[in-house]
Amino acid sequence: MLPYQTEAEAAIGADLYRYLVGRAVEVKTDHQRLVFSLKLRSVLKLA
């Protein structure tokens, strides 16, 4: 992490970091859900 001059900047940086991590997790779970639904669909077609 970058060194922050003030506590306010540190708080903003922490919020931004938390937001980006949260978005990354959301995107990852969306991707996993999509892959899972595609696998499920192909299994149902074979059955």
N, CA, C, O and CB atoms as a CASP TS submission, in Angstrom:
PFRMAT TS
TARGET T0000
AUTHOR 0000-0000-0000
METHOD Language model
MODEL 1
PARENT N/A
ATOM      1  N   MET     1       0.834  -1.201   0.000  1.00  0.00           N
ATOM      2  CA  MET     1       0.000   0.000   0.000  1.00  0.00           C
ATOM      3  C   MET     1       0.877   1.264   0.000  1.00  0.00           C
ATOM      4  O   MET     1       1.996   1.265   0.514  1.00  0.00           O
ATOM      5  CB  MET     1      -0.948  -0.001   1.229  1.00  0.00           C
ATOM      6  N   LEU     2       0.345   2.314  -0.580  1.00  0.00           N
ATOM      7  CA  LEU     2       1.076   3.576  -0.610  1.00  0.00           C
ATOM      8  C   LEU     2       1.054   4.228   0.766  1.00  0.00           C
ATOM      9  O   LEU     2       0.086   4.070   1.509  1.00  0.00           O
ATOM     10  CB  LEU     2       0.480   4.526  -1.664  1.00  0.00           C
ATOM     11  N   PRO     3       2.111   4.959   1.113  1.00  0.00           N
ATOM     12  CA  PRO     3       2.093   5.696   2.380  1.00  0.00           C
ATOM     13  C   PRO     3       1.129   6.877   2.293  1.00  0.00           C
ATOM     14  O   PRO     3       1.166   7.649   1.335  1.00  0.00           O
ATOM     15  CB  PRO     3       3.514   6.189   2.743  1.00  0.00           C
ATOM     16  N   TYR     4       0.271   7.012   3.294  1.00  0.00           N
ATOM     17  CA  TYR     4      -0.716   8.094   3.277  1.00  0.00           C
ATOM     18  C   TYR     4      -0.269   9.235   4.182  1.00  0.00           C
ATOM     19  O   TYR     4       0.317   9.014   5.242  1.00  0.00           O
ATOM     20  CB  TYR     4      -2.100   7.575   3.716  1.00  0.00           C
ATOM     21  N   GLN     5      -0.559  10.468   3.742  1.00  0.00           N
ATOM     22  CA  GLN     5      -0.158  11.643   4.505  1.00  0.00           C
ATOM     23  C   GLN     5      -1.082  11.858   5.709  1.00  0.00           C
ATOM     24  O   GLN     5      -0.619  12.202   6.796  1.00  0.00           O
ATOM     25  CB  GLN     5      -0.159  12.886   3.606  1.00  0.00           C
ATOM     26  N   THR     6      -2.372  11.657   5.514  1.00  0.00           N
ATOM     27  CA  THR     6      -3.326  11.953   6.579  1.00  0.00           C
ATOM     28  C   THR     6      -4.209  10.750   6.867  1.00  0.00           C
ATOM     29  O   THR     6      -4.286   9.817   6.068  1.00  0.00           O
ATOM     30  CB  THR     6      -4.187  13.158   6.207  1.00  0.00           C
ATOM     31  N   GLU     7      -4.876  10.780   8.017  1.00  0.00           N
ATOM     32  CA  GLU     7      -5.796   9.703   8.375  1.00  0.00           C
ATOM     33  C   GLU     7      -6.973   9.654   7.415  1.00  0.00           C
ATOM     34  O   GLU     7      -7.488   8.579   7.109  1.00  0.00           O
ATOM     35  CB  GLU     7      -6.294   9.877   9.810  1.00  0.00           C
ATOM     36  N   ALA     8      -7.402  10.829   6.936  1.00  0.00           N
ATOM     37  CA  ALA     8      -8.521  10.881   5.991  1.00  0.00           C
ATOM     38  C   ALA     8      -8.165  10.139   4.705  1.00  0.00           C
ATOM     39  O   ALA     8      -8.963   9.357   4.188  1.00  0.00           O
ATOM     40  CB  ALA     8      -8.902  12.347   5.677  1.00  0.00           C
ATOM     41  N   GLU     9      -6.969  10.390   4.198  1.00  0.00           N
ATOM     42  CA  GLU     9      -6.528   9.694   2.985  1.00  0.00           C
ATOM     43  C   GLU     9      -6.411   8.196   3.236  1.00  0.00           C
ATOM     44  O   GLU     9      -6.742   7.389   2.368  1.00  0.00           O
ATOM     45  CB  GLU     9      -5.179  10.255   2.498  1.00  0.00           C
ATOM     46  N   ALA    10      -5.941   7.826   4.427  1.00  0.00           N
ATOM     47  CA  ALA    10      -5.819   6.411   4.772  1.00  0.00           C
ATOM     48  C   ALA    10      -7.196   5.751   4.789  1.00  0.00           C
ATOM     49  O   ALA    10      -7.358   4.631   4.304  1.00  0.00           O
ATOM     50  CB  ALA    10      -5.123   6.243   6.142  1.00  0.00           C
ATOM     51  N   ALA    11      -8.189   6.448   5.349  1.00  0.00           N
ATOM     52  CA  ALA    11      -9.548   5.911   5.415  1.00  0.00           C
ATOM     53  C   ALA    11     -10.134   5.750   4.017  1.00  0.00           C
ATOM     54  O   ALA    11     -10.764   4.736   3.715  1.00  0.00           O
ATOM     55  CB  ALA    11     -10.448   6.822   6.265  1.00  0.00           C
ATOM     56  N   ILE    12      -9.925   6.758   3.163  1.00  0.00           N
ATOM     57  CA  ILE    12     -10.417   6.692   1.781  1.00  0.00           C
ATOM     58  C   ILE    12      -9.743   5.537   1.051  1.00  0.00           C
ATOM     59  O   ILE    12     -10.397   4.792   0.322  1.00  0.00           O
ATOM     60  CB  ILE    12     -10.159   8.030   1.034  1.00  0.00           C
ATOM     61  N   GLY    13      -8.444   5.390   1.246  1.00  0.00           N
ATOM     62  CA  GLY    13      -7.700   4.307   0.610  1.00  0.00           C
ATOM     63  C   GLY    13      -8.214   2.944   1.049  1.00  0.00           C
ATOM     64  O   GLY    13      -8.349   2.032   0.233  1.00  0.00           O
ATOM     65  N   ALA    14      -8.500   2.807   2.346  1.00  0.00           N
ATOM     66  CA  ALA    14      -8.999   1.537   2.872  1.00  0.00           C
ATOM     67  C   ALA    14     -10.377   1.223   2.297  1.00  0.00           C
ATOM     68  O   ALA    14     -10.655   0.080   1.935  1.00  0.00           O
ATOM     69  CB  ALA    14      -9.059   1.576   4.411  1.00  0.00           C
ATOM     70  N   ASP    15     -11.245   2.244   2.213  1.00  0.00           N
ATOM     71  CA  ASP    15     -12.582   2.047   1.641  1.00  0.00           C
ATOM     72  C   ASP    15     -12.487   1.636   0.179  1.00  0.00           C
ATOM     73  O   ASP    15     -13.194   0.730  -0.261  1.00  0.00           O
ATOM     74  CB  ASP    15     -13.422   3.328   1.777  1.00  0.00           C
ATOM     75  N   LEU    16     -11.622   2.296  -0.568  1.00  0.00           N
ATOM     76  CA  LEU    16     -11.448   1.994  -1.987  1.00  0.00           C
ATOM     77  C   LEU    16     -10.934   0.567  -2.161  1.00  0.00           C
ATOM     78  O   LEU    16     -11.405  -0.176  -3.022  1.00  0.00           O
ATOM     79  CB  LEU    16     -10.479   3.001  -2.644  1.00  0.00           C
ATOM     80  N   TYR    17      -9.961   0.198  -1.330  1.00  0.00           N
ATOM     81  CA  TYR    17      -9.391  -1.148  -1.386  1.00  0.00           C
ATOM     82  C   TYR    17     -10.471  -2.190  -1.091  1.00  0.00           C
ATOM     83  O   TYR    17     -10.577  -3.198  -1.790  1.00  0.00           O
ATOM     84  CB  TYR    17      -8.218  -1.286  -0.384  1.00  0.00           C
ATOM     85  N   ARG    18     -11.271  -1.940  -0.050  1.00  0.00           N
ATOM     86  CA  ARG    18     -12.344  -2.863   0.320  1.00  0.00           C
ATOM     87  C   ARG    18     -13.362  -2.980  -0.807  1.00  0.00           C
ATOM     88  O   ARG    18     -13.847  -4.073  -1.101  1.00  0.00           O
ATOM     89  CB  ARG    18     -13.034  -2.400   1.614  1.00  0.00           C
ATOM     90  N   TYR    19     -13.688  -1.841  -1.444  1.00  0.00           N
ATOM     91  CA  TYR    19     -14.643  -1.841  -2.558  1.00  0.00           C
ATOM     92  C   TYR    19     -14.120  -2.679  -3.724  1.00  0.00           C
ATOM     93  O   TYR    19     -14.853  -3.491  -4.289  1.00  0.00           O
ATOM     94  CB  TYR    19     -14.924  -0.399  -3.027  1.00  0.00           C
ATOM     95  N   LEU    20     -12.856  -2.481  -4.078  1.00  0.00           N
ATOM     96  CA  LEU    20     -12.277  -3.219  -5.206  1.00  0.00           C
ATOM     97  C   LEU    20     -12.211  -4.713  -4.919  1.00  0.00           C
ATOM     98  O   LEU    20     -12.498  -5.526  -5.797  1.00  0.00           O
ATOM     99  CB  LEU    20     -10.877  -2.691  -5.527  1.00  0.00           C
ATOM    100  N   VAL    21     -11.837  -5.079  -3.698  1.00  0.00           N
ATOM    101  CA  VAL    21     -11.791  -6.492  -3.316  1.00  0.00           C
ATOM    102  C   VAL    21     -13.194  -7.081  -3.382  1.00  0.00           C
ATOM    103  O   VAL    21     -13.381  -8.197  -3.868  1.00  0.00           O
ATOM    104  CB  VAL    21     -11.193  -6.664  -1.893  1.00  0.00           C
ATOM    105  N   GLY    22     -14.184  -6.328  -2.891  1.00  0.00           N
ATOM    106  CA  GLY    22     -15.570  -6.789  -2.939  1.00  0.00           C
ATOM    107  C   GLY    22     -16.035  -7.017  -4.363  1.00  0.00           C
ATOM    108  O   GLY    22     -16.687  -8.021  -4.652  1.00  0.00           O
ATOM    109  N   ARG    23     -15.705  -6.094  -5.259  1.00  0.00           N
ATOM    110  CA  ARG    23     -16.081  -6.238  -6.667  1.00  0.00           C
ATOM    111  C   ARG    23     -15.405  -7.464  -7.278  1.00  0.00           C
ATOM    112  O   ARG    23     -16.037  -8.213  -8.023  1.00  0.00           O
ATOM    113  CB  ARG    23     -15.706  -4.968  -7.462  1.00  0.00           C
ATOM    114  N   ALA    24     -14.146  -7.670  -6.972  1.00  0.00           N
ATOM    115  CA  ALA    24     -13.414  -8.819  -7.513  1.00  0.00           C
ATOM    116  C   ALA    24     -14.068 -10.124  -7.071  1.00  0.00           C
ATOM    117  O   ALA    24     -14.198 -11.061  -7.859  1.00  0.00           O
ATOM    118  CB  ALA    24     -11.936  -8.784  -7.065  1.00  0.00           C
ATOM    119  N   VAL    25     -14.479 -10.179  -5.802  1.00  0.00           N
ATOM    120  CA  VAL    25     -15.139 -11.376  -5.279  1.00  0.00           C
ATOM    121  C   VAL    25     -16.470 -11.592  -5.992  1.00  0.00           C
ATOM    122  O   VAL    25     -16.803 -12.721  -6.351  1.00  0.00           O
ATOM    123  CB  VAL    25     -15.358 -11.260  -3.751  1.00  0.00           C
ATOM    124  N   GLU    26     -17.243 -10.508  -6.202  1.00  0.00           N
ATOM    125  CA  GLU    26     -18.530 -10.616  -6.899  1.00  0.00           C
ATOM    126  C   GLU    26     -18.342 -11.155  -8.311  1.00  0.00           C
ATOM    127  O   GLU    26     -19.069 -12.051  -8.740  1.00  0.00           O
ATOM    128  CB  GLU    26     -19.233  -9.250  -6.948  1.00  0.00           C
ATOM    129  N   VAL    27     -17.376 -10.615  -9.026  1.00  0.00           N
ATOM    130  CA  VAL    27     -17.123 -11.046 -10.402  1.00  0.00           C
ATOM    131  C   VAL    27     -16.734 -12.521 -10.423  1.00  0.00           C
ATOM    132  O   VAL    27     -17.179 -13.275 -11.288  1.00  0.00           O
ATOM    133  CB  VAL    27     -16.013 -10.185 -11.053  1.00  0.00           C
ATOM    134  N   LYS    28     -15.904 -12.924  -9.471  1.00  0.00           N
ATOM    135  CA  LYS    28     -15.460 -14.312  -9.406  1.00  0.00           C
ATOM    136  C   LYS    28     -16.642 -15.247  -9.155  1.00  0.00           C
ATOM    137  O   LYS    28     -16.753 -16.291  -9.798  1.00  0.00           O
ATOM    138  CB  LYS    28     -14.400 -14.486  -8.307  1.00  0.00           C
ATOM    139  N   THR    29     -17.527 -14.877  -8.220  1.00  0.00           N
ATOM    140  CA  THR    29     -18.668 -15.744  -7.918  1.00  0.00           C
ATOM    141  C   THR    29     -19.640 -15.774  -9.088  1.00  0.00           C
ATOM    142  O   THR    29     -20.237 -16.816  -9.359  1.00  0.00           O
ATOM    143  CB  THR    29     -19.386 -15.271  -6.644  1.00  0.00           C
ATOM    144  N   ASP    30     -19.812 -14.653  -9.787  1.00  0.00           N
ATOM    145  CA  ASP    30     -20.660 -14.625 -10.988  1.00  0.00           C
ATOM    146  C   ASP    30     -20.108 -15.581 -12.033  1.00  0.00           C
ATOM    147  O   ASP    30     -20.864 -16.316 -12.669  1.00  0.00           O
ATOM    148  CB  ASP    30     -20.755 -13.191 -11.569  1.00  0.00           C
ATOM    149  N   HIS    31     -18.796 -15.573 -12.212  1.00  0.00           N
ATOM    150  CA  HIS    31     -18.151 -16.449 -13.190  1.00  0.00           C
ATOM    151  C   HIS    31     -18.360 -17.917 -12.804  1.00  0.00           C
ATOM    152  O   HIS    31     -18.685 -18.745 -13.654  1.00  0.00           O
ATOM    153  CB  HIS    31     -16.640 -16.126 -13.295  1.00  0.00           C
ATOM    154  N   GLN    32     -18.171 -18.231 -11.525  1.00  0.00           N
ATOM    155  CA  GLN    32     -18.357 -19.605 -11.059  1.00  0.00           C
ATOM    156  C   GLN    32     -19.803 -20.048 -11.251  1.00  0.00           C
ATOM    157  O   GLN    32     -20.058 -21.193 -11.626  1.00  0.00           O
ATOM    158  CB  GLN    32     -17.955 -19.733  -9.582  1.00  0.00           C
ATOM    159  N   ARG    33     -20.755 -19.144 -10.994  1.00  0.00           N
ATOM    160  CA  ARG    33     -22.172 -19.458 -11.156  1.00  0.00           C
ATOM    161  C   ARG    33     -22.476 -19.755 -12.622  1.00  0.00           C
ATOM    162  O   ARG    33     -23.222 -20.683 -12.933  1.00  0.00           O
ATOM    163  CB  ARG    33     -23.054 -18.293 -10.644  1.00  0.00           C
ATOM    164  N   LEU    34     -21.895 -18.963 -13.517  1.00  0.00           N
ATOM    165  CA  LEU    34     -22.094 -19.162 -14.955  1.00  0.00           C
ATOM    166  C   LEU    34     -21.534 -20.516 -15.391  1.00  0.00           C
ATOM    167  O   LEU    34     -22.198 -21.267 -16.106  1.00  0.00           O
ATOM    168  CB  LEU    34     -21.427 -18.024 -15.759  1.00  0.00           C
ATOM    169  N   VAL    35     -20.312 -20.822 -14.958  1.00  0.00           N
ATOM    170  CA  VAL    35     -19.688 -22.100 -15.302  1.00  0.00           C
ATOM    171  C   VAL    35     -20.527 -23.252 -14.768  1.00  0.00           C
ATOM    172  O   VAL    35     -20.740 -24.247 -15.462  1.00  0.00           O
ATOM    173  CB  VAL    35     -18.250 -22.177 -14.741  1.00  0.00           C
ATOM    174  N   PHE    36     -21.002 -23.117 -13.540  1.00  0.00           N
ATOM    175  CA  PHE    36     -21.811 -24.171 -12.928  1.00  0.00           C
ATOM    176  C   PHE    36     -23.103 -24.388 -13.708  1.00  0.00           C
ATOM    177  O   PHE    36     -23.488 -25.531 -13.957  1.00  0.00           O
ATOM    178  CB  PHE    36     -22.129 -23.825 -11.468  1.00  0.00           C
ATOM    179  N   SER    37     -23.777 -23.306 -14.098  1.00  0.00           N
ATOM    180  CA  SER    37     -25.038 -23.442 -14.835  1.00  0.00           C
ATOM    181  C   SER    37     -24.811 -24.063 -16.211  1.00  0.00           C
ATOM    182  O   SER    37     -25.639 -24.840 -16.686  1.00  0.00           O
ATOM    183  CB  SER    37     -25.720 -22.075 -14.985  1.00  0.00           C
ATOM    184  N   LEU    38     -23.690 -23.725 -16.852  1.00  0.00           N
ATOM    185  CA  LEU    38     -23.379 -24.331 -18.152  1.00  0.00           C
ATOM    186  C   LEU    38     -23.111 -25.825 -18.009  1.00  0.00           C
ATOM    187  O   LEU    38     -23.563 -26.623 -18.831  1.00  0.00           O
ATOM    188  CB  LEU    38     -22.164 -23.638 -18.792  1.00  0.00           C
ATOM    189  N   LYS    39     -22.372 -26.202 -16.962  1.00  0.00           N
ATOM    190  CA  LYS    39     -22.104 -27.625 -16.718  1.00  0.00           C
ATOM    191  C   LYS    39     -23.404 -28.360 -16.432  1.00  0.00           C
ATOM    192  O   LYS    39     -23.626 -29.460 -16.939  1.00  0.00           O
ATOM    193  CB  LYS    39     -21.117 -27.805 -15.542  1.00  0.00           C
ATOM    194  N   LEU    40     -24.256 -27.759 -15.627  1.00  0.00           N
ATOM    195  CA  LEU    40     -25.536 -28.370 -15.266  1.00  0.00           C
ATOM    196  C   LEU    40     -26.381 -28.579 -16.514  1.00  0.00           C
ATOM    197  O   LEU    40     -27.006 -29.626 -16.682  1.00  0.00           O
ATOM    198  CB  LEU    40     -26.296 -27.494 -14.241  1.00  0.00           C
ATOM    199  N   ARG    41     -26.395 -27.581 -17.385  1.00  0.00           N
ATOM    200  CA  ARG    41     -27.182 -27.661 -18.620  1.00  0.00           C
ATOM    201  C   ARG    41     -26.685 -28.804 -19.516  1.00  0.00           C
ATOM    202  O   ARG    41     -27.484 -29.558 -20.071  1.00  0.00           O
ATOM    203  CB  ARG    41     -27.118 -26.321 -19.384  1.00  0.00           C
ATOM    204  N   SER    42     -25.361 -28.922 -19.649  1.00  0.00           N
ATOM    205  CA  SER    42     -24.808 -29.983 -20.502  1.00  0.00           C
ATOM    206  C   SER    42     -25.094 -31.359 -19.903  1.00  0.00           C
ATOM    207  O   SER    42     -25.330 -32.314 -20.643  1.00  0.00           O
ATOM    208  CB  SER    42     -23.285 -29.791 -20.691  1.00  0.00           C
ATOM    209  N   VAL    43     -25.076 -31.472 -18.579  1.00  0.00           N
ATOM    210  CA  VAL    43     -25.394 -32.744 -17.916  1.00  0.00           C
ATOM    211  C   VAL    43     -26.856 -33.104 -18.165  1.00  0.00           C
ATOM    212  O   VAL    43     -27.182 -34.262 -18.427  1.00  0.00           O
ATOM    213  CB  VAL    43     -25.108 -32.660 -16.388  1.00  0.00           C
ATOM    214  N   LEU    44     -27.738 -32.100 -18.082  1.00  0.00           N
ATOM    215  CA  LEU    44     -29.167 -32.362 -18.299  1.00  0.00           C
ATOM    216  C   LEU    44     -29.440 -32.770 -19.740  1.00  0.00           C
ATOM    217  O   LEU    44     -30.331 -33.582 -19.993  1.00  0.00           O
ATOM    218  CB  LEU    44     -29.999 -31.123 -17.942  1.00  0.00           C
ATOM    219  N   LYS    45     -28.689 -32.220 -20.687  1.00  0.00           N
ATOM    220  CA  LYS    45     -28.857 -32.600 -22.098  1.00  0.00           C
ATOM    221  C   LYS    45     -28.448 -34.053 -22.322  1.00  0.00           C
ATOM    222  O   LYS    45     -29.081 -34.769 -23.098  1.00  0.00           O
ATOM    223  CB  LYS    45     -28.026 -31.672 -23.011  1.00  0.00           C
ATOM    224  N   LEU    46     -27.387 -34.486 -21.640  1.00  0.00           N
ATOM    225  CA  LEU    46     -26.907 -35.863 -21.788  1.00  0.00           C
ATOM    226  C   LEU    46     -27.880 -36.870 -21.163  1.00  0.00           C
ATOM    227  O   LEU    46     -28.016 -37.993 -21.648  1.00  0.00           O
ATOM    228  CB  LEU    46     -25.521 -36.010 -21.149  1.00  0.00           C
ATOM    229  N   ALA    47     -28.544 -36.462 -20.097  1.00  0.00           N
ATOM    230  CA  ALA    47     -29.436 -37.381 -19.372  1.00  0.00           C
ATOM    231  C   ALA    47     -30.669 -37.737 -20.193  1.00  0.00           C
ATOM    232  O   ALA    47     -31.519 -38.498 -19.732  1.00  0.00           O
ATOM    233  CB  ALA    47     -29.865 -36.764 -18.040  1.00  0.00           C
TER
END
